[in-house]
Coordinates of C-alpha atoms in Angstrom, one line a residue:
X1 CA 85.0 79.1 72.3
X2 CA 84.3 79.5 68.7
X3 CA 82.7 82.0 66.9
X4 CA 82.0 81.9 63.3
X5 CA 79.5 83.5 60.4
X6 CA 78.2 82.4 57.4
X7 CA 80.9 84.8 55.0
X8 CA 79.4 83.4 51.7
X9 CA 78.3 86.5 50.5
X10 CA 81.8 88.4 51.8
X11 CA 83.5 85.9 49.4
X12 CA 87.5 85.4 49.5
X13 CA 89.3 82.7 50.5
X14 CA 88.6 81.8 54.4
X15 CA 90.8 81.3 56.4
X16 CA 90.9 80.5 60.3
X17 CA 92.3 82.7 62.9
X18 CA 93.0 82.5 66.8
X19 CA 92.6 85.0 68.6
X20 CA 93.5 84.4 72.2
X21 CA 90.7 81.4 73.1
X22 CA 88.5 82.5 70.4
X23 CA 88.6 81.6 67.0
X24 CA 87.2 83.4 64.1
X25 CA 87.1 82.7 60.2
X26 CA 88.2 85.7 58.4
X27 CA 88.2 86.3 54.6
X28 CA 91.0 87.7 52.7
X29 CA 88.9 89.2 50.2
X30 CA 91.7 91.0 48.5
X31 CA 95.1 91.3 48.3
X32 CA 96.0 92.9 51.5
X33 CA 92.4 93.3 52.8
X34 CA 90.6 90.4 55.3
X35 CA 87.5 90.6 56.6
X36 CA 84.5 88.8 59.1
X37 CA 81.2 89.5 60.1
X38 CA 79.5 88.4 63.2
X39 CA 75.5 87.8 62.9
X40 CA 72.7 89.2 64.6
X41 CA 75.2 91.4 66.9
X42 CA 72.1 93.6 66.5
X43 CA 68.8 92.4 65.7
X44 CA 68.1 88.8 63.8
X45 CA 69.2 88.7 60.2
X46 CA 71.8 91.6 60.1
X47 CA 75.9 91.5 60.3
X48 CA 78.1 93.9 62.1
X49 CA 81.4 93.7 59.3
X50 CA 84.7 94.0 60.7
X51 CA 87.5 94.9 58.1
X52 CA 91.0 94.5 58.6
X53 CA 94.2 95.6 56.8
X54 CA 97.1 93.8 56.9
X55 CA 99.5 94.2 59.5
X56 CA 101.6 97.4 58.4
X57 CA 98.8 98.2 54.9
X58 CA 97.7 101.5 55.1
X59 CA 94.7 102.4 53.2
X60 CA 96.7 105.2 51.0
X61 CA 98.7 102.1 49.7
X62 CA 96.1 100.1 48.6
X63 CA 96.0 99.1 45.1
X64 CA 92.7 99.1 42.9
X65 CA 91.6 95.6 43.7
X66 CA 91.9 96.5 47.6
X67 CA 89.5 99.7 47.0
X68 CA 87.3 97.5 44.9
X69 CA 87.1 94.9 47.2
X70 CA 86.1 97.4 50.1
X71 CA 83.3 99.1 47.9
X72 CA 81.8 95.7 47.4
X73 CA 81.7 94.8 51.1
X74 CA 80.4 98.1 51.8
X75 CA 77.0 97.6 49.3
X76 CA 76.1 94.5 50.6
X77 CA 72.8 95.2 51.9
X78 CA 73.1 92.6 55.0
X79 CA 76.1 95.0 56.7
X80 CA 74.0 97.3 59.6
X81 CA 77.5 98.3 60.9
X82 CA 81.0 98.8 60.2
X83 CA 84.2 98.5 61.9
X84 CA 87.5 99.9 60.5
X85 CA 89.7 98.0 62.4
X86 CA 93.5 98.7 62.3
X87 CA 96.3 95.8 63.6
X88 CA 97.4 96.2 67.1
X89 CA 100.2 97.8 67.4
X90 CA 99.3 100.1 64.4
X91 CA 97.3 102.9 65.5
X92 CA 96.7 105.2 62.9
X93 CA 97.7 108.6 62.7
X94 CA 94.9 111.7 62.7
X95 CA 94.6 111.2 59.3
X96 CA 93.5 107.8 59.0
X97 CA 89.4 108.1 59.2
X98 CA 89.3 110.6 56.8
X99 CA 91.3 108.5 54.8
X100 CA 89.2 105.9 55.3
X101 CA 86.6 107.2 54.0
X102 CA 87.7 108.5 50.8
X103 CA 89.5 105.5 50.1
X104 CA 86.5 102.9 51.4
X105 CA 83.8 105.6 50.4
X106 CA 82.1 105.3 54.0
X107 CA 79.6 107.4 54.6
X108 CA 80.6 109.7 57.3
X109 CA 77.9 108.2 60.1
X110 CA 78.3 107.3 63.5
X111 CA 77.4 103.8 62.7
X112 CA 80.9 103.3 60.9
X113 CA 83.4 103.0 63.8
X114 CA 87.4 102.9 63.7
X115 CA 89.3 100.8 66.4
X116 CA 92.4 98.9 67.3
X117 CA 91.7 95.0 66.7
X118 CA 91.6 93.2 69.5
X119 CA 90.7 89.4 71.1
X120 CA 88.4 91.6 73.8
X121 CA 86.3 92.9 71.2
X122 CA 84.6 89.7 70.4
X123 CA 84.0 89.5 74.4
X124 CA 80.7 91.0 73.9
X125 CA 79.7 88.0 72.1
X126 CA 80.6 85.6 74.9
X127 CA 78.2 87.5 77.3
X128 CA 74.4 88.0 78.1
X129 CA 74.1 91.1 77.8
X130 CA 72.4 92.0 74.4
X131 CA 70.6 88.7 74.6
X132 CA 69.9 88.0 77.9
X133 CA 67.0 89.5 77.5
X134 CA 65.6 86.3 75.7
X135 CA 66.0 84.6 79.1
X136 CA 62.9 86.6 80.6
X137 CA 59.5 86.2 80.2
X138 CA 58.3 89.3 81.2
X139 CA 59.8 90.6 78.3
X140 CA 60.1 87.6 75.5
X141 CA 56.0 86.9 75.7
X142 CA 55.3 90.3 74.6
X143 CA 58.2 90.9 72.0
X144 CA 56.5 87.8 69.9
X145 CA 53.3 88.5 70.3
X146 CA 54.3 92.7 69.6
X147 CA 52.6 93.8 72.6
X148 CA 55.8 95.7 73.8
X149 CA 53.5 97.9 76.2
X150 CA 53.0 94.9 78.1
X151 CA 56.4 94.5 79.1
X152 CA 58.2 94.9 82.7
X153 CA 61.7 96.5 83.5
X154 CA 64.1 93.4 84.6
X155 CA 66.5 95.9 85.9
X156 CA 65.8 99.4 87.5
X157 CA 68.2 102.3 88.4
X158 CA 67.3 104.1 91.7
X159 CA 68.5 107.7 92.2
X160 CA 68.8 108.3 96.3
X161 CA 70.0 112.1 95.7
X162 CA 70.5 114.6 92.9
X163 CA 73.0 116.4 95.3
X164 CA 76.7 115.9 93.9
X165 CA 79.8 116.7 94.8
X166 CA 80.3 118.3 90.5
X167 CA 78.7 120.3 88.4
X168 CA 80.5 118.8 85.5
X169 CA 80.3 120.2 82.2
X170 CA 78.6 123.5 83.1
X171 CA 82.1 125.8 81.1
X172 CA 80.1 124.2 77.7
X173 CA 83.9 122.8 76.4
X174 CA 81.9 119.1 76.4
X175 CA 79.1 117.1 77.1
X176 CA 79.4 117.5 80.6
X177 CA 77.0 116.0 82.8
X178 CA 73.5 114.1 81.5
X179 CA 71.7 115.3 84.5
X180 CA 72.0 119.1 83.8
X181 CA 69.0 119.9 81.9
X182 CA 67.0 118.2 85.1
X183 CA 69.4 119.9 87.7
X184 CA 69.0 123.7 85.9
X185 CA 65.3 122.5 86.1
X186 CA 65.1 122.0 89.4
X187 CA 67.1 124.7 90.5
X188 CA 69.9 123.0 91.7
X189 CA 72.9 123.5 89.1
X190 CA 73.6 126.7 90.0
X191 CA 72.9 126.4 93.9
X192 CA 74.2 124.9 96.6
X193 CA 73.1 121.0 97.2
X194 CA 70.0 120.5 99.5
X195 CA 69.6 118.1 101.7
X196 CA 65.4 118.8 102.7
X197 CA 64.0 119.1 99.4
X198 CA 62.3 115.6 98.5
X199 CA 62.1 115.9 94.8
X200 CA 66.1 116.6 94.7
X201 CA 67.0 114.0 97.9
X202 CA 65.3 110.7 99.4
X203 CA 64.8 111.5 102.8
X204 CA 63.0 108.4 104.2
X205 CA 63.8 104.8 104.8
X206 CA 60.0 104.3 103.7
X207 CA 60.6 106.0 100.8
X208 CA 63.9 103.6 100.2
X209 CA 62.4 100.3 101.4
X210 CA 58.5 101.3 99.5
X211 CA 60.8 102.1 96.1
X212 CA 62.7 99.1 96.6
X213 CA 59.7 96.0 97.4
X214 CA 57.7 97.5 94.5
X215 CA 60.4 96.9 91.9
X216 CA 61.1 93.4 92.9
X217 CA 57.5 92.4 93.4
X218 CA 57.2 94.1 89.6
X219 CA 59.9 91.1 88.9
X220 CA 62.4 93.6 88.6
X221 CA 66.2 91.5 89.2
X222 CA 68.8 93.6 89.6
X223 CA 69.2 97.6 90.7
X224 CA 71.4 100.2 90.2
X225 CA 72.1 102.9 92.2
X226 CA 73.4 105.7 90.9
X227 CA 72.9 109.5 90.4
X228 CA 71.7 111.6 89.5
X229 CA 74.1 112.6 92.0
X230 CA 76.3 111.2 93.9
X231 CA 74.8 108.2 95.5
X232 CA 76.6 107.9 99.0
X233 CA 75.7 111.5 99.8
X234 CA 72.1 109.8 100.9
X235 CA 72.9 108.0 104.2
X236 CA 70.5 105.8 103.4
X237 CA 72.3 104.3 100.3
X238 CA 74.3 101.6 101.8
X239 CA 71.7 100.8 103.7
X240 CA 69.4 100.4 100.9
X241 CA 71.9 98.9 99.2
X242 CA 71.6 96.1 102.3
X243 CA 67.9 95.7 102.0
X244 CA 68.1 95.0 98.4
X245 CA 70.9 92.3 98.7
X246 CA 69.0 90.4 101.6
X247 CA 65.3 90.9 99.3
X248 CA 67.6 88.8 96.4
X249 CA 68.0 91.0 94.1
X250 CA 71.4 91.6 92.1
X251 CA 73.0 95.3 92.5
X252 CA 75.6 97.8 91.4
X253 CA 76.7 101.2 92.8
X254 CA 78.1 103.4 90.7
X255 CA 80.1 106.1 92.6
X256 CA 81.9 108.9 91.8
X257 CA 84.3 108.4 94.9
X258 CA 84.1 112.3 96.1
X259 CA 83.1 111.6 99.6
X260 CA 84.2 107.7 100.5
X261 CA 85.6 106.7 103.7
X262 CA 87.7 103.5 104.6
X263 CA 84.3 102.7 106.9
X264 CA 82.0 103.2 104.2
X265 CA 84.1 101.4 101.9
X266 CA 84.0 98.2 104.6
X267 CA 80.2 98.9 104.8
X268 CA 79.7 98.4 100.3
X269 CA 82.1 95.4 100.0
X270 CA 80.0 93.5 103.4
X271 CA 76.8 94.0 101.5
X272 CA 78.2 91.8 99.2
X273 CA 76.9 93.4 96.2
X274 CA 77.9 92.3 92.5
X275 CA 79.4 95.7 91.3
X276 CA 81.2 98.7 92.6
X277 CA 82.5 100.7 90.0
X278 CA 84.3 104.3 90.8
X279 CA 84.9 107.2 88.5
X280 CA 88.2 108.4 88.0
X281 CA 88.3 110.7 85.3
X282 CA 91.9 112.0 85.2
X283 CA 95.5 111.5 86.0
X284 CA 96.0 114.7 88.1
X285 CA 94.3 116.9 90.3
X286 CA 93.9 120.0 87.8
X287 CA 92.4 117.4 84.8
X288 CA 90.2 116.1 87.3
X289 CA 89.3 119.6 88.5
X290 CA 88.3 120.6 85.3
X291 CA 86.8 118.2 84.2
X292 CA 84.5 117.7 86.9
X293 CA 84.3 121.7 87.6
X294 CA 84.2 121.1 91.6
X295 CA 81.1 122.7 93.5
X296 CA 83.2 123.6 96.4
X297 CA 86.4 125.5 94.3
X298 CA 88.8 124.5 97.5
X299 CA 87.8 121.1 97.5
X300 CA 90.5 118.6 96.5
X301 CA 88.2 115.7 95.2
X302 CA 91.3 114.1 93.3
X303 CA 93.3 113.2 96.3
X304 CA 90.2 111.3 97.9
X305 CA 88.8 109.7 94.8
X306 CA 92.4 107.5 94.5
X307 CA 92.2 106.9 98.4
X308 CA 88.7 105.4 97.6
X309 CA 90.6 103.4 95.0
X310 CA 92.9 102.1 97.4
X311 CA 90.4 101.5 99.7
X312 CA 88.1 99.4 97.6
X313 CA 91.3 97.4 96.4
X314 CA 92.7 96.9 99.7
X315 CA 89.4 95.6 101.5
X316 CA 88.7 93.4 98.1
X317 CA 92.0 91.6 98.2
X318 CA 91.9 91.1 102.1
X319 CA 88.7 89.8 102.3
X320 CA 88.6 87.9 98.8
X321 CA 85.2 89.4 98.2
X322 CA 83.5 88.3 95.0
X323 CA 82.3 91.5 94.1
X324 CA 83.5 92.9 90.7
X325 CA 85.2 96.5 91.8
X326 CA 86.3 98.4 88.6
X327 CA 87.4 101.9 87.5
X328 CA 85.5 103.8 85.1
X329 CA 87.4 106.7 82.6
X330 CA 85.6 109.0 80.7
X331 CA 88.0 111.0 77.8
X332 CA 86.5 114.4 77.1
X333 CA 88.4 117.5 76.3
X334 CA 88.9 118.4 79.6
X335 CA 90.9 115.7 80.9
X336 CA 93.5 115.9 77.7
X337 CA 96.5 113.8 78.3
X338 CA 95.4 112.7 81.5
X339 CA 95.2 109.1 80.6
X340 CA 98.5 107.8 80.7
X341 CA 99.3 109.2 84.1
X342 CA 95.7 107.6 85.5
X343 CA 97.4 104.0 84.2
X344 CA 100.3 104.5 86.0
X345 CA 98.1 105.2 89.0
X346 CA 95.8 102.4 88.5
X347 CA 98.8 99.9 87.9
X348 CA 100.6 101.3 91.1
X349 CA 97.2 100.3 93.1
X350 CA 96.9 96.7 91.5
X351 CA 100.6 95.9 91.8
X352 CA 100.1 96.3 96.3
X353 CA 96.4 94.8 96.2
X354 CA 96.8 92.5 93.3
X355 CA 93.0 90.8 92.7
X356 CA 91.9 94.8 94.0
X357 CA 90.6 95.5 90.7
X358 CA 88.6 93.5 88.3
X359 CA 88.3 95.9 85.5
X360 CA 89.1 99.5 84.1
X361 CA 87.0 100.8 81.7
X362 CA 87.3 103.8 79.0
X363 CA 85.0 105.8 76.7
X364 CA 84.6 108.9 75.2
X365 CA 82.1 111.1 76.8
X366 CA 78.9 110.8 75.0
X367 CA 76.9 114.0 73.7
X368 CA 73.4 113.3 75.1
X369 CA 71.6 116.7 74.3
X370 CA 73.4 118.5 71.2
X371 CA 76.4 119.7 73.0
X372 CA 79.9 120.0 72.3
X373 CA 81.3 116.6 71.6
X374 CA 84.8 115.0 72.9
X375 CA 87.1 115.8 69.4
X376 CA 88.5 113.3 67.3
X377 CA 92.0 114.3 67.7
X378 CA 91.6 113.4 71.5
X379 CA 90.0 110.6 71.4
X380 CA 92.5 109.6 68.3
X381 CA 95.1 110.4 70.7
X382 CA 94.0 108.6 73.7
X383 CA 93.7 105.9 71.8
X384 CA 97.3 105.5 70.9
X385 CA 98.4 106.0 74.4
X386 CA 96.1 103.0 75.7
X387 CA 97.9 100.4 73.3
X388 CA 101.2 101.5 75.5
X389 CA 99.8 100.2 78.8
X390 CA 96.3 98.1 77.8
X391 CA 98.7 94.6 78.2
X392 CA 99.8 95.6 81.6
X393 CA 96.6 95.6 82.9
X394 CA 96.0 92.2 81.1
X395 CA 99.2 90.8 82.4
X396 CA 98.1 91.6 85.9
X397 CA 94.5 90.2 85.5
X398 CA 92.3 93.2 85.0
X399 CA 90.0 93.3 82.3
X400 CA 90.5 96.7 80.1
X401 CA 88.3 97.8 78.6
X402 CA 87.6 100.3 75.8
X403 CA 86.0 101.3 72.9
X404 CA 86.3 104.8 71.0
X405 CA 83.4 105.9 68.3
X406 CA 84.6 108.7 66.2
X407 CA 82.0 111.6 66.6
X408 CA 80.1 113.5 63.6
X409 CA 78.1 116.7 63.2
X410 CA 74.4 116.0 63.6
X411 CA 73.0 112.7 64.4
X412 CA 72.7 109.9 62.8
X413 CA 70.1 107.7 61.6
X414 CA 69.2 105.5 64.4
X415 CA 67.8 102.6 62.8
X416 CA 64.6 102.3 63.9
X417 CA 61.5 105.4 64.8
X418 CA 60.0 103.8 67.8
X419 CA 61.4 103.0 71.3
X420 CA 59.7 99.6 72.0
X421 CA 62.5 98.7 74.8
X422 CA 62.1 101.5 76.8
X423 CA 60.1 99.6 79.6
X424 CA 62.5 97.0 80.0
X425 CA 64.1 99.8 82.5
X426 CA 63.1 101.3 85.5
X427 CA 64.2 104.9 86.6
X428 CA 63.7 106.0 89.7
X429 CA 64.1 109.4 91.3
X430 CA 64.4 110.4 95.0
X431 CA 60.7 110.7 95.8
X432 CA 59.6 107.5 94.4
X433 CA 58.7 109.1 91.2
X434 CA 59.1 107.1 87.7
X435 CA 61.2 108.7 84.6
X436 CA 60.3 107.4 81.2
X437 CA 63.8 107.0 80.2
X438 CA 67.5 106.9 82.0
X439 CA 68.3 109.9 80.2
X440 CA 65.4 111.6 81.4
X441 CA 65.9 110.3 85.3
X442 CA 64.9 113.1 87.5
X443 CA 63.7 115.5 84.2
X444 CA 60.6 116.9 86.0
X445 CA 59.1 117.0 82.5
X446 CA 59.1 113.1 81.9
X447 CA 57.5 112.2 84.9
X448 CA 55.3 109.2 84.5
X449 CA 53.7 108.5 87.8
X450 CA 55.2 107.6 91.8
X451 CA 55.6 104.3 92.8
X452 CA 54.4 105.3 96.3
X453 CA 51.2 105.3 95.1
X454 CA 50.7 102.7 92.2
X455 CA 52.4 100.1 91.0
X456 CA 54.9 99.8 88.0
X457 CA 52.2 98.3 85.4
X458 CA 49.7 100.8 86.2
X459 CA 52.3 103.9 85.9
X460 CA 53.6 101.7 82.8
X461 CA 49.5 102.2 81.3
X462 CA 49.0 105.4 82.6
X463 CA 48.2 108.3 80.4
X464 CA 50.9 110.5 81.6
X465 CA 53.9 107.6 79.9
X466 CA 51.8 106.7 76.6
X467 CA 51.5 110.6 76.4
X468 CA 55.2 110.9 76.4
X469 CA 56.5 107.8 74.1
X470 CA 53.5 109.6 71.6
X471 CA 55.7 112.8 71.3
X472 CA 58.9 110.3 71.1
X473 CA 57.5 108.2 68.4
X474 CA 56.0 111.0 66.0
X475 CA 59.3 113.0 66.0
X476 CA 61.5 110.0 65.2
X477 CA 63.4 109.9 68.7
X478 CA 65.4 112.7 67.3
X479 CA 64.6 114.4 70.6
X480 CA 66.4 111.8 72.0
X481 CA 70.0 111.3 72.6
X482 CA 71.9 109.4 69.6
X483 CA 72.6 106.5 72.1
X484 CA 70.6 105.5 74.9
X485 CA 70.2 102.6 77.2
X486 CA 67.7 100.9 75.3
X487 CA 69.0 101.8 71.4
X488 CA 70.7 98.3 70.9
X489 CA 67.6 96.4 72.3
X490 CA 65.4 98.5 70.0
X491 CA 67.5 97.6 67.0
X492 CA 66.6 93.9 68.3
X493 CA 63.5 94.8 67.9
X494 CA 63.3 96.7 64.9
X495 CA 64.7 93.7 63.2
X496 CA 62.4 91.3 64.8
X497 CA 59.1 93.7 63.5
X498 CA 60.6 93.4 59.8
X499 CA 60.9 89.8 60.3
X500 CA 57.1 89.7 61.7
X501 CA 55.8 92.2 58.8
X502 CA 57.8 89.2 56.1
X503 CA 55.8 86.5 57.6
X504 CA 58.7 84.6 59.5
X505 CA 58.0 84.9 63.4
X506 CA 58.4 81.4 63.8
X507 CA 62.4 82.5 62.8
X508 CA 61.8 84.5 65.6
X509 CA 60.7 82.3 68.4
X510 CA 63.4 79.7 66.9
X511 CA 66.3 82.2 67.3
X512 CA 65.1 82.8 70.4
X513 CA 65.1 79.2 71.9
X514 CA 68.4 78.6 70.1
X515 CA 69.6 82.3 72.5
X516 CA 68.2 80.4 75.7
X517 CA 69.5 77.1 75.1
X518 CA 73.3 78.5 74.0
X519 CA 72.9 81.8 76.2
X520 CA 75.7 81.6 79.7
X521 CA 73.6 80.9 82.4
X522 CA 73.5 84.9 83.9
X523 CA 76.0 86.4 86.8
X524 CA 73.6 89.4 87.7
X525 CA 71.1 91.0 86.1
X526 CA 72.2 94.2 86.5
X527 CA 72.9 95.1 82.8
X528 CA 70.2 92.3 81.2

């Protein structure tokens, strides 16, 4: 495919560039300096600018026209966001962000991102997901005509159990896990799991099956289920899992592989579902120890989570299943230097079940409520360990994935002071309760009504959810975590309300068309 952008106001001389099957027009705008920006990566009318040395120029070495030219790009008011990107094969050293920005004069924000240049990275732009959700009218009606209380979740994330296996996080050296604030709430972070206790574990197949027909009669596409906790400790997972499948709706599990069996393992990959994807974590049993902080301090969680690997793998390849089984990898300081031995691990599995594994996928672990974030000088270091091994997994099929922001004190600016997307998702908890946001699932403070009782538009009006998105709105989200599920669609959307305040909606409903018309025809629906 080709992907282009109107660079006139980047000036330079353009030039175009191949990059694996997509081609891109960069500009050299000075003398050892190139650039591109992709349009509307965001919302309608705003560039995401990618900047790229030379292969071998480092940004101490670049003369006055270089820091010029930068400085220019920088002011153009068009740019939302920013991506330092460095040659493959030339990873910076710890010093190069802060170099960055006293030689660019970036401000030090989380929107200004460094990363290794890559074809992959333009994936994004070859999918549906930011998008995709043009191709639904249950959300498209209302975004033109502003009503965004009138719209209804396309996908939904169902939480079976709280119970988990970890209590990750809980020594404060990271972010740890999003569901503590709910757990400590509940009781349940400090205690043993329980299994009787409806608000912390569904214990019904009425409950499941209730949950399940009134998402899908809501118009609700594809689920999710996921914790909360960990997912397969509810025996009625799988089966639910079955119920969905055979209703027609698209679903993903993701699992944290403490507790699966070569039979449940059989059981997932039969349901035919679109997307397993397991946690790893870590390359040996003490990184994953600590960084998961086992409940059961004799446990030896490592050891089963790869034989769930294998399992998946295994059954995948024998049975050429299409479902799309990948590994997830979360860096955090607890895990240091566990990365490299996890690829060997992963490339060990693929190379006996080769078409096992469709993807691996790595990110820093996110701070979702103020706490210690994953440093720079790991995630600086993981990042020059991944361009060791990120072309085996490509030369074996796998699709690797991964994409490192550079954290900073405080948050922030978000872009935008409302949350207008928030009820393109569902959240649901393990007694049919509603939670207005993912990173509030299972928060008994942001409890918005019970689907066993009403249905998804009336808990979606009720006074209990405007109540809440009220105390969201007037502080600014800045209660609310610095990324979030819905923050890229409500940059969509913040761009879309300028554009509506200036007059030009009919732009709007034209780029819209233009996004069905050119749009892949969607996989799942799982992530819009």
């Amino acid at each position: 495919m080709r992907i282009s952008s109107k660079l006139e106001f980047i000036g330079g001389t353009p030039q175009i560039r191949n990059m694996g099957q997509i081609s891109v027009t960069t500009y050299r705008v000075s003398p050892r300096i190139n650039a591109f920006a992709l349009p509307e990566q965001w919302h309608p009318g705003k560039y995401h600018l990618y900047i790229l040395p030379e292969q071998g120029a480092s940004f101490r070495d670049l003369g006055e026209a270089d820091r010029s030219a930068l400085n220019k790009l920088l002011a153009i008011p068009q740019i939302q966001y920013t991506t330092i990107a460095y040659p493959e094969g030339g990873a910076p050293n710890e010093d190069f962000r802060h170099e960055t920005i006293k030689v660019a004069g970036i401000a030090d924000t989380e929107d200004v991102y460094v990363a290794p240049f890559r074809p992959d990275y333009l994936s994004e732009f070859d999918s549906f997901h930011w998008y995709s959700w043009t191709q639904h009218p249950q959300v498209v009606n209302p975004v033109l005509t502003g009503d965004y209380g009138e719209i209804l979740p396309v996908t939904a994330e169902i939480i079976p159990t709280m119970n988990c296996s970890y209590r990750c996080g809980i020594d404060g050296n990271g972010p740890g896990c999003s569901y503590t604030d709910a757990k400590r709430l509940l009781g349940l972070w400090d205690a043993p799991n329980r299994f009787n206790d409806p608000g912390v574990h569904m214990l019904s197949w009425d409950t499941m099956k209730t949950v399940i027909d009134k998402l899908i009669s809501a118009g609700v596409l594809g689920l999710i289920f996921t914790g909360g906790g960990e997912p397969i400790l509810n025996e009625l997972t799988v089966p639910g899992i079955r119920y969905a499948r055979e209703a027609g709706a698209d679903v993903e599990l993701f699992s944290n592989g403490s507790i699966l069996t070569p039979e449940i393992v059989q059981e997932i990959v039969r349901a035919r579902l679109q997307i397993v994807r397991i946690s790893m974590n870590a390359g040996t049993e003490e990184g994953h120890r600590c960084h998961h902080n086992y409940l059961n301090p004799e446990a030896r969680h490592f050891g089963t989570v790869l034989k769930a690997l294998e399992y998946f793998a295994r059954e995948k390849a024998a049975t050429g299943s299409p479902q799309n089984f990948g590994v997830a990898y979360l860096v955090s300081n607890r895990n240091r230097n566990n990365l490299a031995t996890a690829a060997q691990i992963l490339l060990s599995i693929i190379d006996k079940h080769p078409g096992g594994i469709d993807f691996v996928s790595v990110r820093p672990e996110i701070d979702y409520f103020g706490r210690k974030k994953t440093t720079p000088e790991i995630i600086l270091e993981e990042a020059e360990a991944i361009k060791e091994f990120a072309p085996e997994f490509e030369n074996r099929g796998v699709a690797f994935s991964y994409f490192f922001r550079i954290p900073t004190e405080g948050r922030a600016e978000k872009g935008y002071s409302q949350c207008r997307a928030l009820r393109m998702f569902g959240e649901v908890g393990p007694s049919g309760e509603m939670f207005q946001c993912c990173d509030r699932n299972g928060h008994p403070h942001y409890k918005v009504g019970n689907l066993l009782s009403h249905s998804i538009y009336e808990i979606w009006h009720s006074s209990e959810y405007q109540a809440l998105l009220d105390k969201m709105n007037k502080a600014a989200l800045s209660i609310c975590p610095p990324v979030c599920k819905p923050h890229v669609f409500n940059l969509i959307f913040e761009g879309i309300e300028q554009m509506r305040a200036q007059g030009r909606i009919s732009e709007v409903e034209d780029w819209i068309k233009a996004q069905q018309e050119t749009l892949p025809k969607h996989r799942f629906h799982n992530l819009l």
